[in-house]
Tab-separated table of C-alpha atoms and ligand atoms in Angstrom:
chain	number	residue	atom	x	y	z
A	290	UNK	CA	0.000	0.000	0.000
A	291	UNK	CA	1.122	3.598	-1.056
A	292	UNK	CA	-0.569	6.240	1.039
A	293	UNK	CA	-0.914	9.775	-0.643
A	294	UNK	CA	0.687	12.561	1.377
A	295	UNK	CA	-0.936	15.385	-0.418
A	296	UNK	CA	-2.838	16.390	-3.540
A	297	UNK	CA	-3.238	19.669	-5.350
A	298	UNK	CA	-5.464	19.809	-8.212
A	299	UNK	CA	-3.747	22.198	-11.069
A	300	UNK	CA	-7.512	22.430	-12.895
A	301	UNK	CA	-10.455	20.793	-13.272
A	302	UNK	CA	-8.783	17.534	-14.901
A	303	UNK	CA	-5.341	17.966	-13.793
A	304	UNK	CA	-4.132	16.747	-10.054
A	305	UNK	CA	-0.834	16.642	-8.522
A	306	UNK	CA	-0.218	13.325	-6.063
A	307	UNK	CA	2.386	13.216	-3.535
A	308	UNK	CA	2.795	9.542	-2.609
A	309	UNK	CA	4.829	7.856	0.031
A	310	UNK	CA	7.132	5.376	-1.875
A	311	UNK	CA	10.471	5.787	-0.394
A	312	UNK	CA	12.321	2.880	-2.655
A	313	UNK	CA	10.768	4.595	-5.655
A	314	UNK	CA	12.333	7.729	-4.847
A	315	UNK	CA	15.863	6.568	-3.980
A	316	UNK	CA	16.141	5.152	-7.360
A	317	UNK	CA	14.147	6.842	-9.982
A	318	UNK	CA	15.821	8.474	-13.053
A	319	UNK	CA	14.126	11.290	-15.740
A	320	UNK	CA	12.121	9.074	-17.439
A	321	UNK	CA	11.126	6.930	-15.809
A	322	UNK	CA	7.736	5.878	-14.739
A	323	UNK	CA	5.552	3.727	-12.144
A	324	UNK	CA	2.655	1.493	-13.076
A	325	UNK	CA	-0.408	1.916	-10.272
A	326	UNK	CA	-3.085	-0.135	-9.433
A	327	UNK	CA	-5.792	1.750	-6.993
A	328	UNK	CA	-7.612	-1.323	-5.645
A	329	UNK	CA	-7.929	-5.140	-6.276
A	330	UNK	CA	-10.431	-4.429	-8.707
A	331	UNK	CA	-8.888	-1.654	-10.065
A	332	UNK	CA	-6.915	-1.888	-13.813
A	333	UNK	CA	-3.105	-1.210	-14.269
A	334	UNK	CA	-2.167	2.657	-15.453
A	335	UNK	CA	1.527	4.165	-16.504
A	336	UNK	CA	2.060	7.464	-15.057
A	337	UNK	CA	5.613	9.357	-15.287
A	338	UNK	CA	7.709	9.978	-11.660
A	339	UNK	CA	7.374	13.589	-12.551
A	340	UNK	CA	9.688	14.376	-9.397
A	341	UNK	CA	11.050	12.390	-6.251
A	342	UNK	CA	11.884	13.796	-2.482
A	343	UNK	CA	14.453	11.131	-1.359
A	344	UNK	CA	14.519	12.544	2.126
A	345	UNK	CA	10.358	12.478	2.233
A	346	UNK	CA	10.381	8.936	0.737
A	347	UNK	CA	8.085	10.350	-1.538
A	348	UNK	CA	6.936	10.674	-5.432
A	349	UNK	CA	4.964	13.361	-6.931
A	350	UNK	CA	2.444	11.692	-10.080
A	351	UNK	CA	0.517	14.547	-12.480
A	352	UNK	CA	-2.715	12.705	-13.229
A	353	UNK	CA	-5.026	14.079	-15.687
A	354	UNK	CA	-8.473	12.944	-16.140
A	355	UNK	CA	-9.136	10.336	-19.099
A	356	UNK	CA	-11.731	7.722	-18.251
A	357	UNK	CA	-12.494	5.730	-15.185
A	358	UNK	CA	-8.884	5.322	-13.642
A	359	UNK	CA	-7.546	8.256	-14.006
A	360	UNK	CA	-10.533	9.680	-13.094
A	361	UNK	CA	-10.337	8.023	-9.317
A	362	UNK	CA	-7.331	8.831	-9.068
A	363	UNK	CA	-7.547	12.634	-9.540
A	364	UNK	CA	-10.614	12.421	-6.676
A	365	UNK	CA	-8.692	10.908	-3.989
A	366	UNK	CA	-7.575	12.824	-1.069
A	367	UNK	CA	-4.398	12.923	0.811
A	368	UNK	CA	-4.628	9.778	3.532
A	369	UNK	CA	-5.942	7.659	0.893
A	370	UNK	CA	-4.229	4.446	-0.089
A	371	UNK	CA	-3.130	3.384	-3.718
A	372	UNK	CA	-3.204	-0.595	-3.156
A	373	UNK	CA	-0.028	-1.091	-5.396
A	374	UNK	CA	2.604	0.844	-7.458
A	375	UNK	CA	5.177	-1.090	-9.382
A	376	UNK	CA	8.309	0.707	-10.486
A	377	UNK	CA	10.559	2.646	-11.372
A	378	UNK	CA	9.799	1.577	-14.635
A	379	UNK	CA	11.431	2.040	-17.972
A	380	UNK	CA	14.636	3.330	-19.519
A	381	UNK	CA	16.005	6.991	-17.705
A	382	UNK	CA	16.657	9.235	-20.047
A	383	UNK	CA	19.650	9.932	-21.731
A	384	UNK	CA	21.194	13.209	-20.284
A	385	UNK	CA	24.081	14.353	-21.561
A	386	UNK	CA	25.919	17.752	-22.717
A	387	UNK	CA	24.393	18.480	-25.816
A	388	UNK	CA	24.738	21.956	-25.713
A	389	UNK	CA	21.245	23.874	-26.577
A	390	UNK	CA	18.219	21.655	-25.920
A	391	UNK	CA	14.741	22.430	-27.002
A	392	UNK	CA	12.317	21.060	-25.122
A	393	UNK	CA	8.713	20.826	-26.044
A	394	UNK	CA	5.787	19.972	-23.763
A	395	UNK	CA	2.581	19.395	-24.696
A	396	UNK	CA	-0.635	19.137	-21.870
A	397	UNK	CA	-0.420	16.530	-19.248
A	398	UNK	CA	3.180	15.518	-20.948
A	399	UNK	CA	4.943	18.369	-19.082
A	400	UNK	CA	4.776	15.955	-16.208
A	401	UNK	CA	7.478	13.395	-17.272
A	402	UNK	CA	9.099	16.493	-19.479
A	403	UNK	CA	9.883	18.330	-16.020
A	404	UNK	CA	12.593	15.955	-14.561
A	405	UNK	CA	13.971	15.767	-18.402
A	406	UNK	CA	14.756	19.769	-18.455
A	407	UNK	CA	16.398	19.372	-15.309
A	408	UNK	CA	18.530	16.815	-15.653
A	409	UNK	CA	19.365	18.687	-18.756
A	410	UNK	CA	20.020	21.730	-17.524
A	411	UNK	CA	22.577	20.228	-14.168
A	412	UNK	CA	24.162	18.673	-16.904
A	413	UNK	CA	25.115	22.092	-18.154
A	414	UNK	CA	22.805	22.485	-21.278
A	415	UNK	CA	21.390	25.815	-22.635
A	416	UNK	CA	17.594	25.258	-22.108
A	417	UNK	CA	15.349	26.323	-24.144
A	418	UNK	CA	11.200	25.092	-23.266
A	419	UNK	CA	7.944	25.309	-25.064
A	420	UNK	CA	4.825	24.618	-23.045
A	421	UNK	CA	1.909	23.861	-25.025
A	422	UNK	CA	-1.809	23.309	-24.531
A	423	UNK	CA	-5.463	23.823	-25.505
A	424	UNK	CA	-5.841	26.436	-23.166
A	425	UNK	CA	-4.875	28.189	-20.089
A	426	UNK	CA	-5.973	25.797	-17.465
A	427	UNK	CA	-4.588	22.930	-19.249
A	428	UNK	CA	-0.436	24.594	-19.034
A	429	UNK	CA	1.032	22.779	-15.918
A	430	UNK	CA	4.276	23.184	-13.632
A	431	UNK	CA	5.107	26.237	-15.606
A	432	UNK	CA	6.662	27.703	-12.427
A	433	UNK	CA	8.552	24.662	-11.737
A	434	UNK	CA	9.942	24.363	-15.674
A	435	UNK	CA	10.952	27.831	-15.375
A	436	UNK	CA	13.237	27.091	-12.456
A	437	UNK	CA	15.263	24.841	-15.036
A	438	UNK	CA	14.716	26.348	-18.432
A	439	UNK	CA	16.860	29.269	-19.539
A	440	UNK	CA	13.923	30.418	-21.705
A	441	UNK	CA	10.728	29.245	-21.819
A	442	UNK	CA	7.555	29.961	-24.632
A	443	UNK	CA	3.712	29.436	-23.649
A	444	UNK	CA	1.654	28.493	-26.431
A	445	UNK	CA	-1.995	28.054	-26.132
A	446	UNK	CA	-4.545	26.723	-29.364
A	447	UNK	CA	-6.740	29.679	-27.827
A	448	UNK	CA	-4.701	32.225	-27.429
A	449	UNK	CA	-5.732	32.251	-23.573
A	450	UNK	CA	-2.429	32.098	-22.039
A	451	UNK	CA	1.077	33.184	-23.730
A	452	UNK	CA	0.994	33.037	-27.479
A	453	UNK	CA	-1.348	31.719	-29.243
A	454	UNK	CA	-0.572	28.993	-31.726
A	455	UNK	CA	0.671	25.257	-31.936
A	456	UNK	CA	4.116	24.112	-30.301
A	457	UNK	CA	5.347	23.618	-33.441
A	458	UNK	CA	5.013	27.391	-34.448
A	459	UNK	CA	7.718	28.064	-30.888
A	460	UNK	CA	9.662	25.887	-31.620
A	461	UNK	CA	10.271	26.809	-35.339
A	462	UNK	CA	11.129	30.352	-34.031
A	463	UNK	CA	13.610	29.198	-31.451
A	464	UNK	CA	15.721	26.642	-34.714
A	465	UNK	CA	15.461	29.635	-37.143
A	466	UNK	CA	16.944	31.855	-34.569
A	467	UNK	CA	19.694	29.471	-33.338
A	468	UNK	CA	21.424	26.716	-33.781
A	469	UNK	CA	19.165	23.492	-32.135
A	470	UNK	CA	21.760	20.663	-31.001
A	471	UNK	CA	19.051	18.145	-29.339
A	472	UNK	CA	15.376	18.298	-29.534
A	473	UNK	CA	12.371	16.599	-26.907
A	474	UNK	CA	9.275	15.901	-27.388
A	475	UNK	CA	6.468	14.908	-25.005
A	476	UNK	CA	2.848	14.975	-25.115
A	477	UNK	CA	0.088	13.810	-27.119
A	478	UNK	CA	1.070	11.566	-30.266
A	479	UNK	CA	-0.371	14.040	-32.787
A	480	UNK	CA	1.774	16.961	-31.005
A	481	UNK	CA	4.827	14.517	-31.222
A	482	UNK	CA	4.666	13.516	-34.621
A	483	UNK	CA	4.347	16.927	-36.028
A	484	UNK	CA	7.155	18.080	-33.880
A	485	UNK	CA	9.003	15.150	-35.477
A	486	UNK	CA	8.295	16.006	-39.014
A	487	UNK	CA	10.041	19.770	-38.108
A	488	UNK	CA	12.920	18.710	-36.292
A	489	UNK	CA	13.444	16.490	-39.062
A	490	UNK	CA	13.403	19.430	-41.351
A	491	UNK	CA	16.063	20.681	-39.951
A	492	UNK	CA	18.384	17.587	-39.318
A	493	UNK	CA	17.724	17.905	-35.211
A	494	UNK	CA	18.269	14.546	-33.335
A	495	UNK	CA	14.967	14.265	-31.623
A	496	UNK	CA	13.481	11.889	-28.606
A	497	UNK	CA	9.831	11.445	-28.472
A	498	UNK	CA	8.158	9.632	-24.751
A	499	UNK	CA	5.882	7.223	-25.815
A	500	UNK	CA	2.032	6.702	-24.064
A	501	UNK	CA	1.643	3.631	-25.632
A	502	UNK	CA	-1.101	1.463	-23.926
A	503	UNK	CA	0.294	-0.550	-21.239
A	504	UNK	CA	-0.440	-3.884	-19.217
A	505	UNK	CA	2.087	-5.301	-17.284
A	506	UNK	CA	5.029	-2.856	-17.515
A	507	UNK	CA	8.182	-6.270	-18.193
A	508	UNK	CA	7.820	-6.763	-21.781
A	509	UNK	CA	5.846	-9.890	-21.116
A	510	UNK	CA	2.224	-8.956	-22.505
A	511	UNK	CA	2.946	-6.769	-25.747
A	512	UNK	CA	0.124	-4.387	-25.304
A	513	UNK	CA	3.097	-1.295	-25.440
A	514	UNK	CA	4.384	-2.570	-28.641
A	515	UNK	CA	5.469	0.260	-31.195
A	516	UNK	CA	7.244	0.100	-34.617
A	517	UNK	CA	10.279	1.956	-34.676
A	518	UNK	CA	12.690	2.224	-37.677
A	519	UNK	CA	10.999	-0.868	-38.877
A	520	UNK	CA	11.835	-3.043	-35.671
A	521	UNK	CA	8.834	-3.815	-33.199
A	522	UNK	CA	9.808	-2.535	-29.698
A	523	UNK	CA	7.942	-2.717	-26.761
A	524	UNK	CA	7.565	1.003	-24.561
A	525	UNK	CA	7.806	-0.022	-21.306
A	526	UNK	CA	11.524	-1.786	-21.644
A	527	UNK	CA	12.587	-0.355	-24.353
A	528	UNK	CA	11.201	2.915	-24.351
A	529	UNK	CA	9.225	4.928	-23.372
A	530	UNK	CA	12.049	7.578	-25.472
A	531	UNK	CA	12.692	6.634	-28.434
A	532	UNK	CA	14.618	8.042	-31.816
A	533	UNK	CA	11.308	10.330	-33.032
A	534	UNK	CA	12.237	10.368	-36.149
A	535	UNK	CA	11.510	6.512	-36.838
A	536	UNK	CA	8.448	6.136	-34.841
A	537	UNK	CA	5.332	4.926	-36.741
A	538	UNK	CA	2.899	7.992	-34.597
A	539	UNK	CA	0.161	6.699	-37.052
A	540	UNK	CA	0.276	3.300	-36.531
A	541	UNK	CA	0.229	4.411	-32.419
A	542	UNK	CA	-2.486	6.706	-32.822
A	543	UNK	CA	-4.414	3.517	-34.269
A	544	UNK	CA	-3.836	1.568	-31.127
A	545	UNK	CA	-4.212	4.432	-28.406
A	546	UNK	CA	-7.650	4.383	-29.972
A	547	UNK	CA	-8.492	0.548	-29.671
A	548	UNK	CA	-10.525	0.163	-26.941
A	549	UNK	CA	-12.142	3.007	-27.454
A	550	UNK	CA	-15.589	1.772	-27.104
A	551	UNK	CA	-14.765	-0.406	-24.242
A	552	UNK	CA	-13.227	2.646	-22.505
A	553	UNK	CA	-16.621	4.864	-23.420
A	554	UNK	CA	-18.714	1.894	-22.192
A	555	UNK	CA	-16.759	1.648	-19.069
A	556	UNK	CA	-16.976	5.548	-18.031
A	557	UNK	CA	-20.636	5.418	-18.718
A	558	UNK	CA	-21.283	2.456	-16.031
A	559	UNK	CA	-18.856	4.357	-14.125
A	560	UNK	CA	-20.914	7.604	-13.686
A	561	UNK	CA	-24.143	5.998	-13.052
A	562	UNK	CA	-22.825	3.533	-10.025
A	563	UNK	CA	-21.154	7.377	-8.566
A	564	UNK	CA	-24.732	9.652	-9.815
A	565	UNK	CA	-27.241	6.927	-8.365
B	694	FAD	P1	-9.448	5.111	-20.389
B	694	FAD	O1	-10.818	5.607	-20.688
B	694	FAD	O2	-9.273	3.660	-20.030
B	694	FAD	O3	-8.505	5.456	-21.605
B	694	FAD	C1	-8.381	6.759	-22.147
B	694	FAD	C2	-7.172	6.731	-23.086
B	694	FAD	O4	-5.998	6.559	-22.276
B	694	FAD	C3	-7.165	5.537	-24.058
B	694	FAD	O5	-7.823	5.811	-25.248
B	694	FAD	C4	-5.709	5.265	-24.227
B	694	FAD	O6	-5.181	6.141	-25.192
B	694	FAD	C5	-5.111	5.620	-22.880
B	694	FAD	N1	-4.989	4.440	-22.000
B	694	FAD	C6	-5.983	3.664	-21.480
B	694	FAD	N2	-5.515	2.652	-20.742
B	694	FAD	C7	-4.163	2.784	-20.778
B	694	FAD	C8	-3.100	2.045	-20.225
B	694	FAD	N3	-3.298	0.959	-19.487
B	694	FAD	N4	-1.840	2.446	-20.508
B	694	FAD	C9	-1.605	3.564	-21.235
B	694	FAD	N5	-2.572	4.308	-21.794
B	694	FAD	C10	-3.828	3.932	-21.576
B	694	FAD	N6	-1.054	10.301	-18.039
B	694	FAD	C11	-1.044	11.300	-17.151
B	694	FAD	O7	-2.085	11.919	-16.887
B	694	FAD	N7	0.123	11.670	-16.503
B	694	FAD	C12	1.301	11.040	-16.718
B	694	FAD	O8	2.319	11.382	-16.098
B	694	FAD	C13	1.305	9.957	-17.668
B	694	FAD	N8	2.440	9.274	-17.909
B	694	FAD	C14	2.415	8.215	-18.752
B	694	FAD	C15	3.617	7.502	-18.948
B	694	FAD	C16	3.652	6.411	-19.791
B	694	FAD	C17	4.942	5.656	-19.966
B	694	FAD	C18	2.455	6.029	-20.476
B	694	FAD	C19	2.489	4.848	-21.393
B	694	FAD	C20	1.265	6.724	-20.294
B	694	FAD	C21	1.229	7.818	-19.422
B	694	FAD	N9	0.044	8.541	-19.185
B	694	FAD	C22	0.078	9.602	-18.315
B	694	FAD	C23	-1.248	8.170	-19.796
B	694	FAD	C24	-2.119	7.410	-18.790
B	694	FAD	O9	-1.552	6.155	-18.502
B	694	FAD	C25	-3.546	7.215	-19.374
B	694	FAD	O10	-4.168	8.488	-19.502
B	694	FAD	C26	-4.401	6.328	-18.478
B	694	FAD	O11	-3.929	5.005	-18.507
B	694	FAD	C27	-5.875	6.393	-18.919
B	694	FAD	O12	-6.605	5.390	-18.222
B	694	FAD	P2	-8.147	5.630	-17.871
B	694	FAD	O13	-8.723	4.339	-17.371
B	694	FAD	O14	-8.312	6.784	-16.982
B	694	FAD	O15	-8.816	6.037	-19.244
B	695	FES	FE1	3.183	-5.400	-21.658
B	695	FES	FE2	4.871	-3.488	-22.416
B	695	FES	S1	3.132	-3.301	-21.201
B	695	FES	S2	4.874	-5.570	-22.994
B	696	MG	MG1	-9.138	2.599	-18.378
């Protein structure tokens, strides 16, 4: 059992979870993530260690709300248990001196992108962030990017907070005005692949964090798989960063969007048992 220390709710669909889970936090990396399970009945869902307090013992989890888990998760309260949470999980991140990094965020993918501009920026790098989102409410940890960015650009689709526009109209800016040495990207597929295509453009090495559906988190089940250059490789061990230039985003669009009606079915069911 994982009991939550504290919760503050960033908007409407957005909650920050402080959880006790003091091996977790000794030994977690920038990229990595945790796999949670909130009760016996409960289903298994990725979410990125967004930060760790060794000292607390704890890890902080950005939840936004997507269906039925996520959902519960973002209403419980700080004293409330999480029955199990497996992890760290994954490969850390590759941080290195690269010189300028450009790092783009996109919604509830700022999470796992926060621990990445750190590490890049102790490591010495020139920082450069773009956080991106429908709208105001939906830009998270801005204050806590800052801290490790040397620049950072708001975009919002609405024009509601910073500038208004797509991350991929920032981040163009920021290559034509200097030279780009590494490029990340993090946040829905359709953001990813599009900053793909432009870092591309301009010859940038680029790593793109995968939300591939996942089961059991070891490689065993194959629910995470993802073609990559050609090569089938599964997220959660091999991933979730991978090269973004060779992903297949389409192909993982198609299977983000498999169980769709099972998912729409299940929220439904859900919402009547917690309205009756
Ligand atoms: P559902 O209604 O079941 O599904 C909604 C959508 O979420 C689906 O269409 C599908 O695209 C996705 N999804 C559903 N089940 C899973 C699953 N088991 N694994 C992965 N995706 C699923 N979200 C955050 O809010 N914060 C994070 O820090 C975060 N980090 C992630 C890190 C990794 C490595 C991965 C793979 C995903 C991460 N996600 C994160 C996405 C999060 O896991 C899904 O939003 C969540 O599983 C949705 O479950 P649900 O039951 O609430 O919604
Ligand atoms: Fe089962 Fe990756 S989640 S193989
Ligand atoms: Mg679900």
């Amino acid at each position: 059992m994982n009991q939550i220390i504290n919760v503050v709710s960033f908007s409407e669909n957005v909650v920050k979870l402080v959880v006790h889970a003091p091996r977790i936090a000794r030994s977690r990396k920038p990229g990595h993530f945790i796999i949670l399970r909130i009760d016996e009945k409960g289903e298994r869902i990725p979410l990125t260690i967004a930060a760790a307090d060794e000292k607390a013992g704890t890890i902080t989890l950005v939840a936004q709300k997507a269906g039925v888990t996520s959902k519960r998760l973002c209403e419980m309260k700080a004293g409330d248990q999480i029955l199990d949470l497996v992890g760290p999980l994954g490969k850390a991140t590759h941080i290195h001196k690269a010189g300028t990094v450009l790092a783009c965020g996109g919604g509830v993918g700022v999470a796992p992108l926060l621990p990445i501009v750190e590490g890049f920026k102790k490591a010495g790098n020139r920082v450069i962030t773009i956080l991106a989102a429908r709208s105001k409410d939906l830009i998270i940890l801005e204050d806590e990017i800052r801290q490790w960015s040397d620049e950072v650009i708001v975009m919002t689709d609405d024009g509601s907070h910073g500038r208004k526009g797509l991350v991929t109209v920032g981040a163009e800016e920021i290559i034509k005005r200097e030279k780009v040495d590494e490029c990340v990207a993090i946040g829905p597929a359709i953001m990813m692949k599009f900053t793909a295509l432009l870092t591309q453009k301009y010859d940038i090495p680029t790593q793109a964090s995968l939300n591939a559906i996942m089961v059991d988190g070891t490689g065993m089940c194959g629910a995470c798989r993802v073609s990559v250059g050609g090569e089938t490789k599964f997220t959660c061990v091999d991933g979730p960063e991978f090269d973004a230039h060779k992903i297949d985003f389409d192909e993982l669009m198609l299977r983000l969007g498999g169980y769709k009606n099972e998912e729409k079915e299940a929220f439904e069911r859900f919402m009547k048992t917690v309205t009756v």
